[in-house]
Short mmCIF file of C-alpha atoms in Angstrom, two decimals:
data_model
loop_
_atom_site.label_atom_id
_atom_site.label_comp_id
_atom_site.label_asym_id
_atom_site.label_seq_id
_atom_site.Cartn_x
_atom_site.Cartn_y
_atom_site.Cartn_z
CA UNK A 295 -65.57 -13.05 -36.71
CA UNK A 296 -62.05 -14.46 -36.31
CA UNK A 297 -59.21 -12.67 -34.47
CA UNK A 298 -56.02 -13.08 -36.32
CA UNK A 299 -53.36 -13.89 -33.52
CA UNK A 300 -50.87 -10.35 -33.06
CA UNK A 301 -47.92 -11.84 -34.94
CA UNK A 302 -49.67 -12.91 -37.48
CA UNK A 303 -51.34 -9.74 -38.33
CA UNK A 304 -48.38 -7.62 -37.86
CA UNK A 305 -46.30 -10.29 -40.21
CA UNK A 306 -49.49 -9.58 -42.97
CA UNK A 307 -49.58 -6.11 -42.31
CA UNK A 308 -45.90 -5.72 -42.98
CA UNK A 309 -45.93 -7.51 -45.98
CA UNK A 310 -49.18 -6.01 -47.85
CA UNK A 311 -47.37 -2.20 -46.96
CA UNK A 312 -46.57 -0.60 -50.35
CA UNK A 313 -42.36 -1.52 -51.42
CA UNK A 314 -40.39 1.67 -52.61
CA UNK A 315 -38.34 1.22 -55.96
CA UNK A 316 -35.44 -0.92 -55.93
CA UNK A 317 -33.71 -2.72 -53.02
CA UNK A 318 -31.44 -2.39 -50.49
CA UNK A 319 -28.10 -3.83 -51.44
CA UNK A 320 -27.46 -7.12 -51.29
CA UNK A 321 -23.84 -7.28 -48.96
CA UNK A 322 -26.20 -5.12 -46.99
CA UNK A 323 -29.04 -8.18 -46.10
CA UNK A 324 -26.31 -9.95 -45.97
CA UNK A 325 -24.56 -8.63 -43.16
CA UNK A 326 -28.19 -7.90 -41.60
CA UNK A 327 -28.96 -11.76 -41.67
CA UNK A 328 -26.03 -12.69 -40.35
CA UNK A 329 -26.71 -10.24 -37.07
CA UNK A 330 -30.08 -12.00 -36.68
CA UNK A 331 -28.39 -15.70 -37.16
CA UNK A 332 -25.79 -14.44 -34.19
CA UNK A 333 -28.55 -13.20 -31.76
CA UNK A 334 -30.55 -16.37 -32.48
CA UNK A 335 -27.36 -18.18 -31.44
CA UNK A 336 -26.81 -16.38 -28.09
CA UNK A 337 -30.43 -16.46 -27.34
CA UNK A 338 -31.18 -12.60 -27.89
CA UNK A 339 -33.27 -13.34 -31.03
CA UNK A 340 -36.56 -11.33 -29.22
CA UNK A 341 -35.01 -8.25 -29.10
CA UNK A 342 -33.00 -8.42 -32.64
CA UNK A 343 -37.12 -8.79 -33.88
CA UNK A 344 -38.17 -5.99 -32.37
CA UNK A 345 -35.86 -3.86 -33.52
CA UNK A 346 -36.57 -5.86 -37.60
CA UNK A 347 -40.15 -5.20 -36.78
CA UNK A 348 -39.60 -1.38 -35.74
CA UNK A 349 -37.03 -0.32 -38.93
CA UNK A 350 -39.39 -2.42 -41.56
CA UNK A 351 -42.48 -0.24 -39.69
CA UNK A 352 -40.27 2.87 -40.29
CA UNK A 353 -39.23 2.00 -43.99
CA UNK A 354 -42.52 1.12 -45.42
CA UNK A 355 -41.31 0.48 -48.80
CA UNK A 356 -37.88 -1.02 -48.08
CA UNK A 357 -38.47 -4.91 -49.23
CA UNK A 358 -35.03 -5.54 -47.37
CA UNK A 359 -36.19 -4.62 -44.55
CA UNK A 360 -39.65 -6.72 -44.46
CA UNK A 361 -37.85 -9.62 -45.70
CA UNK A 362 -35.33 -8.69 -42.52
CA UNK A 363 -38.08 -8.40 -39.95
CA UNK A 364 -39.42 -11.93 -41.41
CA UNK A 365 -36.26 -13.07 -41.02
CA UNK A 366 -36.00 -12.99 -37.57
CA UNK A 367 -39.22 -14.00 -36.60
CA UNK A 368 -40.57 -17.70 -35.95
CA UNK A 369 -40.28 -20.06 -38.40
CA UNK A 370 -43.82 -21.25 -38.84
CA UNK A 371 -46.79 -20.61 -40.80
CA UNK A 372 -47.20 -17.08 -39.89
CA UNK A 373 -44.36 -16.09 -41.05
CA UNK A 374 -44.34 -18.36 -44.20
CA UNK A 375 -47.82 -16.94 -45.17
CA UNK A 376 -46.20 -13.31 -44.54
CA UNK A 377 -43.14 -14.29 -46.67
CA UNK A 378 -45.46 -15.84 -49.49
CA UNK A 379 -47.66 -12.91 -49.62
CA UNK A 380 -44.29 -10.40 -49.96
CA UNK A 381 -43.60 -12.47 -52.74
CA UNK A 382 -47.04 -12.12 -54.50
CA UNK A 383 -46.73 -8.15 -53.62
CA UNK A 384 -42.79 -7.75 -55.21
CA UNK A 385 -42.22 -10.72 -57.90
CA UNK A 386 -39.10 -9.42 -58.89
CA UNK A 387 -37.77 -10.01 -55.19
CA UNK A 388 -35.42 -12.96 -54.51
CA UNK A 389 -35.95 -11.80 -50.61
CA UNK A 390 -39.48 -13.49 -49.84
CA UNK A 391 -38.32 -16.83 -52.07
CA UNK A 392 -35.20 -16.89 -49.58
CA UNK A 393 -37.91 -16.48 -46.42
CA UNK A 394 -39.67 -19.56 -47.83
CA UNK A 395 -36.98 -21.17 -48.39
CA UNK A 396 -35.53 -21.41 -44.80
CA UNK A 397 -38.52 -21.98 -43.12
CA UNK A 398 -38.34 -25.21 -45.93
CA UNK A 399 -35.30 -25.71 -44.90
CA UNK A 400 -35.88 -26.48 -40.81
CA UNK A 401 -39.25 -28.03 -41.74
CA UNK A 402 -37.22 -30.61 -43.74
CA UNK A 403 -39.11 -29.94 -47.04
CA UNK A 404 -36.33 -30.17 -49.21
CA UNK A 405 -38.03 -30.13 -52.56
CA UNK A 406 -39.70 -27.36 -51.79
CA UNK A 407 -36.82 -25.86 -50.82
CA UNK A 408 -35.46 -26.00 -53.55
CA UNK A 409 -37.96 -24.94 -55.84
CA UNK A 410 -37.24 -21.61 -53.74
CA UNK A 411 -34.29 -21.19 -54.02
CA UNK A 412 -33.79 -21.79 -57.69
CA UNK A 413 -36.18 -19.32 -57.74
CA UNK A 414 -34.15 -16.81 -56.32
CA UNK A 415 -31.36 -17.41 -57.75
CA UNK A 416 -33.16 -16.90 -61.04
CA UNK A 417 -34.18 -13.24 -59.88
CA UNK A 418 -30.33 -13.00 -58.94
CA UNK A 419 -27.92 -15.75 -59.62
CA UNK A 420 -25.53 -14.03 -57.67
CA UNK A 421 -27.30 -13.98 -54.24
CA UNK A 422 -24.86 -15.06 -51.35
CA UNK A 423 -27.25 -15.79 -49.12
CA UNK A 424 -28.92 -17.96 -51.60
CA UNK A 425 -26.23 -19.69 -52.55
CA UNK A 426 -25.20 -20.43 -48.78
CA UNK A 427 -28.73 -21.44 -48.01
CA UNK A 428 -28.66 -24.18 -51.23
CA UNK A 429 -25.09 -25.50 -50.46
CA UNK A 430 -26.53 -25.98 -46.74
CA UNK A 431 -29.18 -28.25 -48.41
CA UNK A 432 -26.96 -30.02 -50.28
CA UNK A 433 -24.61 -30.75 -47.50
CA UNK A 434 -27.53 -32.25 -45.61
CA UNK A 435 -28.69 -34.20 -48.90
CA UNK A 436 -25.09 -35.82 -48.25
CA UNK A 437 -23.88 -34.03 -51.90
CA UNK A 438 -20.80 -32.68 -50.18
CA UNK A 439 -18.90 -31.45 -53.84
CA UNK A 440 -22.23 -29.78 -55.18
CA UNK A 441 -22.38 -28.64 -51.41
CA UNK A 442 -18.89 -27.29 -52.11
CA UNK A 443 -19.60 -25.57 -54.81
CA UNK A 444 -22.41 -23.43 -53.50
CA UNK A 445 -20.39 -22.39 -50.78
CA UNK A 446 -17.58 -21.29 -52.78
CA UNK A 447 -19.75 -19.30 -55.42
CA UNK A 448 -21.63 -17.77 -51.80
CA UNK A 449 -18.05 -16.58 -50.60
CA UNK A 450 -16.96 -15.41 -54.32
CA UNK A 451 -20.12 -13.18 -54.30
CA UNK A 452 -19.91 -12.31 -50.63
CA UNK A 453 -16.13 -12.70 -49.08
CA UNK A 454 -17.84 -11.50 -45.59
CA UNK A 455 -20.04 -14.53 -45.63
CA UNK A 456 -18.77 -16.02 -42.11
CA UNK A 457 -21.86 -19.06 -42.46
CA UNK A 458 -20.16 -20.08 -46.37
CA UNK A 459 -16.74 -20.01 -44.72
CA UNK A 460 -18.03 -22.19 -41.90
CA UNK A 461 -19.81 -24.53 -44.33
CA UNK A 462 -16.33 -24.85 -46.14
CA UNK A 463 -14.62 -25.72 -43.17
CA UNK A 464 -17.50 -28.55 -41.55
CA UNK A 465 -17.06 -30.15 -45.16
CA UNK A 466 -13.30 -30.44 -44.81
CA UNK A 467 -13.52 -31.60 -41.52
CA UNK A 468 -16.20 -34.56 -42.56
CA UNK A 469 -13.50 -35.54 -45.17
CA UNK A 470 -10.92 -35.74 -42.53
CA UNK A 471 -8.91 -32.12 -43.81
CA UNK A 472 -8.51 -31.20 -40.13
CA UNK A 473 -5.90 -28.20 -41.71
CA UNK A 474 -8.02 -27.36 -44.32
CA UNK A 475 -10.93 -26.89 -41.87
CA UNK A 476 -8.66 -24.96 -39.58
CA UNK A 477 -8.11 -22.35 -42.84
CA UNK A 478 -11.85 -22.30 -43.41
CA UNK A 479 -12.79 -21.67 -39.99
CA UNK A 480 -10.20 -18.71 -39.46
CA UNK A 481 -11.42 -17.17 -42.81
CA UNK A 482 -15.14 -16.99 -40.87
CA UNK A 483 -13.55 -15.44 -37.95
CA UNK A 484 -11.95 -12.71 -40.04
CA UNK A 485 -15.39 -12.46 -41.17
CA UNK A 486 -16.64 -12.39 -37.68
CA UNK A 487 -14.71 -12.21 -34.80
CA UNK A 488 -17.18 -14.26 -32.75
CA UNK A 489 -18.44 -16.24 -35.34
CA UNK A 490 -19.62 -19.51 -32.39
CA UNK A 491 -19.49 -22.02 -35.37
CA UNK A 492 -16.56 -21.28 -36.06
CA UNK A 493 -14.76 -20.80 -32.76
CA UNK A 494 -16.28 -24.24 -31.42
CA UNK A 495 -14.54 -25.74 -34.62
CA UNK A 496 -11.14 -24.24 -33.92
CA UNK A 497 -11.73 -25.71 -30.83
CA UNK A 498 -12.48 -28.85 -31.29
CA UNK A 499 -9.44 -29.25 -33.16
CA UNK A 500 -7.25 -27.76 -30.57
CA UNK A 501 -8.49 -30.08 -27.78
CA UNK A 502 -7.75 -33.12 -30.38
CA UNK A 503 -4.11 -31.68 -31.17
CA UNK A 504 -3.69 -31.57 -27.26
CA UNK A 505 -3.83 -27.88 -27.02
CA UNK A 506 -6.02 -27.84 -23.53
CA UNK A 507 -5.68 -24.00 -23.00
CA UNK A 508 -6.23 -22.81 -26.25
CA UNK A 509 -9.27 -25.56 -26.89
CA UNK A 510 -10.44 -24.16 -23.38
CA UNK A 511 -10.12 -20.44 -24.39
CA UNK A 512 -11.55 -20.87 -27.87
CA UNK A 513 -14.74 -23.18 -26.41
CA UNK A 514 -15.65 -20.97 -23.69
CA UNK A 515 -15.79 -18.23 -26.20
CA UNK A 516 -18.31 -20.06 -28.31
CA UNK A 517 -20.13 -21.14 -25.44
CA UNK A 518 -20.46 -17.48 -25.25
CA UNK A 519 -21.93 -16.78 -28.10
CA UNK A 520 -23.70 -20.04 -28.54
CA UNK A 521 -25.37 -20.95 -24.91
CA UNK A 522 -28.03 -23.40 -25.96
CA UNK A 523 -25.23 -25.91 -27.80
CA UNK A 524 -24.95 -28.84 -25.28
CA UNK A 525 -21.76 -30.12 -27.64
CA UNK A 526 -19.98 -26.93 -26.90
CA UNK A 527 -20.70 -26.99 -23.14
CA UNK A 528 -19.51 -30.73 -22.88
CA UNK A 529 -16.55 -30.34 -24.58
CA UNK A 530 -15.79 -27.57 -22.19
CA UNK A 531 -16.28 -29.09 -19.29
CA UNK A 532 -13.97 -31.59 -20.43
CA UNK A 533 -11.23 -29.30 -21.87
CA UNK A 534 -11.26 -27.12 -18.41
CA UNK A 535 -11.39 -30.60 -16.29
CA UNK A 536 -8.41 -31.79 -17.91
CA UNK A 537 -6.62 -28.66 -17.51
CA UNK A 538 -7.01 -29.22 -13.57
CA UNK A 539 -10.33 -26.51 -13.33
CA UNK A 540 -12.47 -28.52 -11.32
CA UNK A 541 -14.67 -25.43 -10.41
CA UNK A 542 -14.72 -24.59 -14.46
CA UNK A 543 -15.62 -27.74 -15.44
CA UNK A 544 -18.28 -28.47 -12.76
CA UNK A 545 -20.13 -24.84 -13.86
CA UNK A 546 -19.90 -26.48 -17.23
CA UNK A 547 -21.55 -29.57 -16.77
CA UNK A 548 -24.08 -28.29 -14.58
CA UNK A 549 -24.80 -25.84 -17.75
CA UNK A 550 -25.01 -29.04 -20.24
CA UNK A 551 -27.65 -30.56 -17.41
CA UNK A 552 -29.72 -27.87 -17.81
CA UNK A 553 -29.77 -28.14 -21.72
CA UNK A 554 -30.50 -31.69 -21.56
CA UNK A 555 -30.30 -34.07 -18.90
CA UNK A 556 -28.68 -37.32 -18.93
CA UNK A 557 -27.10 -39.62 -16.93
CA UNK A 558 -23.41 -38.90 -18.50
CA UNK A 559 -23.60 -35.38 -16.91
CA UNK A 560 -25.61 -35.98 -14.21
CA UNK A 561 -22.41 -38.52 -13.23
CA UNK A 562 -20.14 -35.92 -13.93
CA UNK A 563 -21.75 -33.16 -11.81
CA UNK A 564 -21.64 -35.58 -8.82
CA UNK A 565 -18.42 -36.54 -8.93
CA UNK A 566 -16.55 -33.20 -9.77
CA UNK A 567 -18.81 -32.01 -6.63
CA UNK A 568 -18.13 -34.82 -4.53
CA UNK A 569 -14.17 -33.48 -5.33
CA UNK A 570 -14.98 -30.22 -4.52
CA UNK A 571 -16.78 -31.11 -1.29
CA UNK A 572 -19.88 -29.68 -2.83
CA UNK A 573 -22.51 -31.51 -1.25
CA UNK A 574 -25.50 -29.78 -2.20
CA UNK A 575 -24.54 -29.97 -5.72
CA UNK A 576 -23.76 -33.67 -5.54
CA UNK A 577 -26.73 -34.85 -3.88
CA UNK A 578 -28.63 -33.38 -6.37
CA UNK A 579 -26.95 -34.53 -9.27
CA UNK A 580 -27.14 -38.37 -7.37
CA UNK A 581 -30.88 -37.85 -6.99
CA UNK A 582 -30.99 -37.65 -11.04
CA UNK A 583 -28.26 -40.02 -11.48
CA UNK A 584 -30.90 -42.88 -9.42
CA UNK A 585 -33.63 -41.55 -11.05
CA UNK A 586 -32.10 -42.36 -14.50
CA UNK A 587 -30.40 -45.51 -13.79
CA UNK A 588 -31.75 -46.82 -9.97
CA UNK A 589 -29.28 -49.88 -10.57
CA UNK A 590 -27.01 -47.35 -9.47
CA UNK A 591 -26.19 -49.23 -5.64
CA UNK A 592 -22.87 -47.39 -5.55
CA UNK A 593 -24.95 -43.96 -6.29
CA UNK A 594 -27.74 -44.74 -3.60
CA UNK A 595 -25.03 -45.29 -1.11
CA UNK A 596 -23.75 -42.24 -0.91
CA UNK A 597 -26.50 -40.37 -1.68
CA UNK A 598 -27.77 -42.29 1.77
CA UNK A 599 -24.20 -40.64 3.27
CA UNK A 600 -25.50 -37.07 2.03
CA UNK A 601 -28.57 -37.53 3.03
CA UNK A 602 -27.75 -38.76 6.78
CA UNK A 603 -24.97 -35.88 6.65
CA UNK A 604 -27.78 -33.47 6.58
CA UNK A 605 -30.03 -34.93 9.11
CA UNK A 606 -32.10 -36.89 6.55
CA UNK A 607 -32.47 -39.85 8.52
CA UNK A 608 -35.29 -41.48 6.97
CA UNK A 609 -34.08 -40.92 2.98
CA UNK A 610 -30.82 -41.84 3.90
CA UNK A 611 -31.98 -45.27 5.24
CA UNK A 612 -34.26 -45.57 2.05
CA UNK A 613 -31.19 -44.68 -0.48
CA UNK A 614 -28.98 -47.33 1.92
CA UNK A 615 -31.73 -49.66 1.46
CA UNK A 616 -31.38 -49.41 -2.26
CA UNK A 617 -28.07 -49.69 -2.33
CA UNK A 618 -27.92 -52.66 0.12
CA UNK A 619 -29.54 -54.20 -3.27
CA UNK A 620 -26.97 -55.01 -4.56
CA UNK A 621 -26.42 -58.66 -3.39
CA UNK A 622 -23.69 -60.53 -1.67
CA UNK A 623 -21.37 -57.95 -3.10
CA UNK A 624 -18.90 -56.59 -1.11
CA UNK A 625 -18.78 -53.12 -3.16
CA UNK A 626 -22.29 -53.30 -1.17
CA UNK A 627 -21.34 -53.82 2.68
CA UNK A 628 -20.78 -50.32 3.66
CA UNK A 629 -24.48 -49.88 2.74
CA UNK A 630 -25.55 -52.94 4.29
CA UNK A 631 -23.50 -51.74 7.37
CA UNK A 632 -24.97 -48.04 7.16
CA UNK A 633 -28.57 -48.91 7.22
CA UNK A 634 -27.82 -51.46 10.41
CA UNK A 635 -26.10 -48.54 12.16
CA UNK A 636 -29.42 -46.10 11.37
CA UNK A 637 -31.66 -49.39 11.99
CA UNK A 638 -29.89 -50.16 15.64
CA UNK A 639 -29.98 -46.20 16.65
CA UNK A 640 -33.54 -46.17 16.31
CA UNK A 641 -34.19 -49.42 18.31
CA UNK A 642 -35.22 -51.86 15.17
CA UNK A 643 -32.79 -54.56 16.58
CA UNK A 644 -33.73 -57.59 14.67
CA UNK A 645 -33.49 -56.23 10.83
CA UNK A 646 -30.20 -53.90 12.16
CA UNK A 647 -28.48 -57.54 13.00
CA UNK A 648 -30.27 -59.07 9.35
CA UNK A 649 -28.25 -55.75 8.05
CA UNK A 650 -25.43 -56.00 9.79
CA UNK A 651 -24.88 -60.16 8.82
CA UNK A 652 -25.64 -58.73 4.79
CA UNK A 653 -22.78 -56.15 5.22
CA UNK A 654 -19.66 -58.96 5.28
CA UNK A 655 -16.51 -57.77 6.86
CA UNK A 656 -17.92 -54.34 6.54
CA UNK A 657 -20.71 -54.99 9.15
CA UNK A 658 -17.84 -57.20 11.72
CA UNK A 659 -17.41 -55.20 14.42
CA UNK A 660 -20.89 -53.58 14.47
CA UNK A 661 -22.40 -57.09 14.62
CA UNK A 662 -20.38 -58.20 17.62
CA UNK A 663 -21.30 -55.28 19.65
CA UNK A 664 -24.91 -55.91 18.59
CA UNK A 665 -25.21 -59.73 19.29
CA UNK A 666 -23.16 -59.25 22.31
CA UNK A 667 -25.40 -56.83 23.76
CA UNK A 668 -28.65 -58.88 22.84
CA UNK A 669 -27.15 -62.18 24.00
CA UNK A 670 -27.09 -63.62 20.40
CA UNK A 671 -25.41 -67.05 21.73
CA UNK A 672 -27.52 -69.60 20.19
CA UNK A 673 -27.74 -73.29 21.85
CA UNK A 674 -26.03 -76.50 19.76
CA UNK A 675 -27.80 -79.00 18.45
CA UNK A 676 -30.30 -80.44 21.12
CA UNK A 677 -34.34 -81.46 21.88
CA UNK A 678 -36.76 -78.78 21.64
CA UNK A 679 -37.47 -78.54 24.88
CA UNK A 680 -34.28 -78.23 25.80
CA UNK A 681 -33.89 -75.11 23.25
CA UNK A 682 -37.10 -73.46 24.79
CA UNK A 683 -34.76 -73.51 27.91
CA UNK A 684 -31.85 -72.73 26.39
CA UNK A 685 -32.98 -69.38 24.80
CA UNK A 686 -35.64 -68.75 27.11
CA UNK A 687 -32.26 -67.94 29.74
CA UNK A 688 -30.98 -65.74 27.14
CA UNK A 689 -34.10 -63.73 26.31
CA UNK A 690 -34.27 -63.73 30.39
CA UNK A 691 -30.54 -62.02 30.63
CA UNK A 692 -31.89 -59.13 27.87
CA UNK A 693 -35.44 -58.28 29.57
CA UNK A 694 -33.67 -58.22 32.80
CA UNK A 695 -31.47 -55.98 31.72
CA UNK A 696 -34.29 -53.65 29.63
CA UNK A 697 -36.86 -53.42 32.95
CA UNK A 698 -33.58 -51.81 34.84
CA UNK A 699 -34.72 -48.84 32.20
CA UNK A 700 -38.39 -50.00 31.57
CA UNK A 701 -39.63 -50.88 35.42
CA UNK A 702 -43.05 -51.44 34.22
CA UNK A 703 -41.75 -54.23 30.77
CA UNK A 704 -43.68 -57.34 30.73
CA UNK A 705 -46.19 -59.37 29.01
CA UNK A 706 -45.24 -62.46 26.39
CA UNK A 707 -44.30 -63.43 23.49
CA UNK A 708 -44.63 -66.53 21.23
CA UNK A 709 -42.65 -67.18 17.98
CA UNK A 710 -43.32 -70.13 16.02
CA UNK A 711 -40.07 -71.44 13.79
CA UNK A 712 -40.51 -73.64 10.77
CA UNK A 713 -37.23 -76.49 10.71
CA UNK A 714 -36.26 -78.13 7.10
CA UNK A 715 -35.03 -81.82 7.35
CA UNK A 716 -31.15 -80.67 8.14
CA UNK A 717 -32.51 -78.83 11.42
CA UNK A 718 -32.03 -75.10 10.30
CA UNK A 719 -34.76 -72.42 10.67
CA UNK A 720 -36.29 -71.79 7.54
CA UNK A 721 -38.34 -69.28 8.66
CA UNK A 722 -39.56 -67.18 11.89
CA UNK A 723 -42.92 -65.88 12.76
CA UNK A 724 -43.70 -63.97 15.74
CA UNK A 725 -47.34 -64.91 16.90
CA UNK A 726 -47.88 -62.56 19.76
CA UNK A 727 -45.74 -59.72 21.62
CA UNK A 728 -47.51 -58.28 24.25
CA UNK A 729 -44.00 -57.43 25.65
CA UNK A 730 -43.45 -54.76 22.72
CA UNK A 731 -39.76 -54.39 22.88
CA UNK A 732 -37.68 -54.77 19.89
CA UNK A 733 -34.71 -55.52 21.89
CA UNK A 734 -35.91 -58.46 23.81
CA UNK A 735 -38.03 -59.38 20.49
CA UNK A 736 -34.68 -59.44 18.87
CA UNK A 737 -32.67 -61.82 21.52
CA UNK A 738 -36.02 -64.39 20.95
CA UNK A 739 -35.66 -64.09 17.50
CA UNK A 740 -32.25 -64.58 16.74
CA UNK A 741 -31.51 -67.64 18.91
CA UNK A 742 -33.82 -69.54 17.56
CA UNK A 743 -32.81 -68.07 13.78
CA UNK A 744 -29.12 -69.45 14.52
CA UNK A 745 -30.21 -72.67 16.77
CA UNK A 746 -29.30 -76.36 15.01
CA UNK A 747 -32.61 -78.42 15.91
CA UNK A 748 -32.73 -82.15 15.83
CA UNK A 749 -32.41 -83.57 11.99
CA UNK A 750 -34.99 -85.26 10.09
CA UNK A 751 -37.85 -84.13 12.02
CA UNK A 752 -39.24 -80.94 9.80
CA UNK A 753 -41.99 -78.93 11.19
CA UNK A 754 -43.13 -76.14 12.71
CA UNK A 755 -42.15 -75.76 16.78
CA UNK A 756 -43.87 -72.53 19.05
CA UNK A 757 -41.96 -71.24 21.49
CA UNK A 758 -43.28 -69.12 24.54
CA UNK A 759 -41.56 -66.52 27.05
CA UNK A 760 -43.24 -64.52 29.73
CA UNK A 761 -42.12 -61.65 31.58
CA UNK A 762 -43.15 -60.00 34.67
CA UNK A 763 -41.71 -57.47 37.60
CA UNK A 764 -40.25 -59.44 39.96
#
């Protein structure tokens, strides 16, 4: 035998209970549904059900109050079987048609929405919430004076109706009535103080009539009262940044991230922490920016800055590396320059110079001090035997001055350098280092990378250097 899942039995239970005589009045729903809208809005919809669930349990045959506790449940089959079946049990009920109806409604079934609502409204053509619900359809069927219409005849039957006001006021504002929509909007507010439609309206048109404090005031209420609406978060963070609250607006952003992540506010966290010397914040944020977009190069460099600021040597040198991407650019030296400096500290002397010669000016003085030290002074144009010599006295100069902190350094090493017809080294390959020191490795290596060897004779020329204590 089948279990029926929990909800879904308590939702049938509730609506196959026995109805008393007559309804509960209809301002009454009215103000009831628009308590479960607002605690759907701030995110408190759980407990608002429980406490549906426990009055309709209480008032078996109260129709108001099942439709209420149907209300604020789910809106999926359960509860549009439970709704269905209160209709069956009270046919003179515009309540269950309405419960239909809105689960229609945010399943995008318009004609079936319809065909509920008319319903209703033929049990009680003076329904507000009815009303409200059809001009909602209509404004989404893009019938804006029919949508109009509704709304009006909602508010005539129900003044209170904050959600008619509000649909009003997002109609003026579509037509460009940014007054008009400012009178709508205040009309739901004296409906409901803390209507979050509403005040995210007002506030929206107070950031665009350049009131910053009042746009902030009126937005951070709504966020309030509306948490999970990313709009209202960003516009916040914007209104509080350009008031000069970096703190405010970086809270904000971080709260749109959360709702949805993209590289917009992933940007803007990261550079409203990076002003607020925020580091943990921003590296985070950078990790997501590079993640989204790892064309970034500006990003990966300092994200390999943070990274090397916190001891993070070998993801800084990987984020550098990323950044050092970039080209020939000189927006990229620094993290050309940045890896060489990480590259050279640990020893790796031959792709710290290759680093150091990609970073431009930015990499100057580091690559002086490097090619200095390993004796980077390659020979002019000349036979190769006379450029084994050459370098082979230079590599000599850097081993002797490695065994002072190595005594026991030696062994050899061969490199063999492929020359194009205009005598440059197209390419180096190290055969065999028995030496195994990067520094000496390096001096080999880059002397014969720089060297000018004799024109028109391309090929590929092995070089050999031997070291021993002496």
């Amino acid at each position: 035998m089948l279990r029926r899942p929990p909800l879904l039995a308590l939702l049938v239970a509730l609506a196959a209970l026995p109805a008393r005589a007559g309804e509960r009045e209809r301002a009454a729903v009215e103000r009831s549904v628009a308590s479960i809208e607002a605690a759907e809005l701030r995110g408190d919809l759980a407990a608002e059900r429980r406490r549906r669930f426990s009055d309709a349990a209480a008032r078996p045959e109260d129709v108001g109050a099942r439709f209420l506790a149907l209300y604020a449940s789910p809106r999926g089959e359960s509860t549009w079987e439970a709704d269905r079946a209160l209709a069956v049990r009270f046919p003179r009920s515009p309540w269950p048609h309405l419960g239909m109806a809105r689960i229609y409604l945010d399943w995008r079934v318009t004609d079936q929405a319809e065909v509920e609502l008319a319903r209703a409204l033929s049990l009680d053509s003076g329904n507000a919430l009815a009303l409200r619900l059809r001009g909602e359809l209509r404004e989404r069927q893009g019938r804006p004076e029919e949508a109009r219409s509704d709304f009006r005849a909602a508010i005539s039957s129900d003044p209170a109706s904050a959600a008619a006001w509000m649909g009003l006021a997002r109609l003026a504002r579509a037509h460009g009535d940014r007054e008009e929509a400012r009178q709508d909007a205040r009309a739901a507010l004296q409906a409901d103080p803390e209507h979050a439609p509403a005040l995210a309206l007002l506030g929206a048109i107070a950031g665009e009539e350049g009131d910053r404090a009042g746009a902030a005031a009126l937005l951070a209420r709504a966020a309030a009262g509306w948490p999970s609406n990313r709009e209202i978060r960003v516009s916040l963070a914007t209104s509080r940044q350009e008031q000069g609250d970096l703190a405010g607006a970086l809270g904000e952003w971080q709260a749109a991230v959360e709702l949805q992540d993209d590289l917009q506010a992933e940007s803007a966290v990261a550079e409203l922490a990076r002003r607020l010397s925020e580091q943990g914040a921003e590296q985070k944020a950078l990790e997501r920016v590079v993640a989204l977009d790892p064309s970034r190069h500006a990003a990966w460099s300092r994200l390999g800055e943070l990274r090397l600021a916190r001891g993070d040597v070998e993801g800084a040198e990987a984020a550098l590396r990323r950044a050092s991407e970039g080209g020939a650019s000189a927006a990229d030296g620094p993290a050309h320059a940045q890896v060489a400096r990480l590259l050279a500290e640990r020893g790796e002397y031959v792709e710290a110079l290759r680093e150091y010669r990609a970073a431009g000016d930015a990499g100057r003085e580091g690559r002086a001090a490097l090619e200095s030290r390993l004796h980077v002074a390659p020979p002019g144009p000349g036979e190769v035997a006379a450029l084994q010599r050459d370098v082979a006295s230079l590599v000599s100069r850097t081993y002797q001055e490695r065994v002072r902190s190595v005594p026991s350094l030696s062994g050899s090493l061969r490199v063999r350098v492929t020359v194009d017809r205009e005598g440059r080294a197209s390419g180096i390959e190290v055969l065999e280092d028995t030496v195994h020191d990067d520094a000496v490795r390096a001096t080999a290596y880059w002397n014969l990378k720089d060297a000018s060897y004799p024109k028109d004779r391309p090929g590929r020329y092995a070089f050999s250097f031997s070291f021993g204590r002496r």
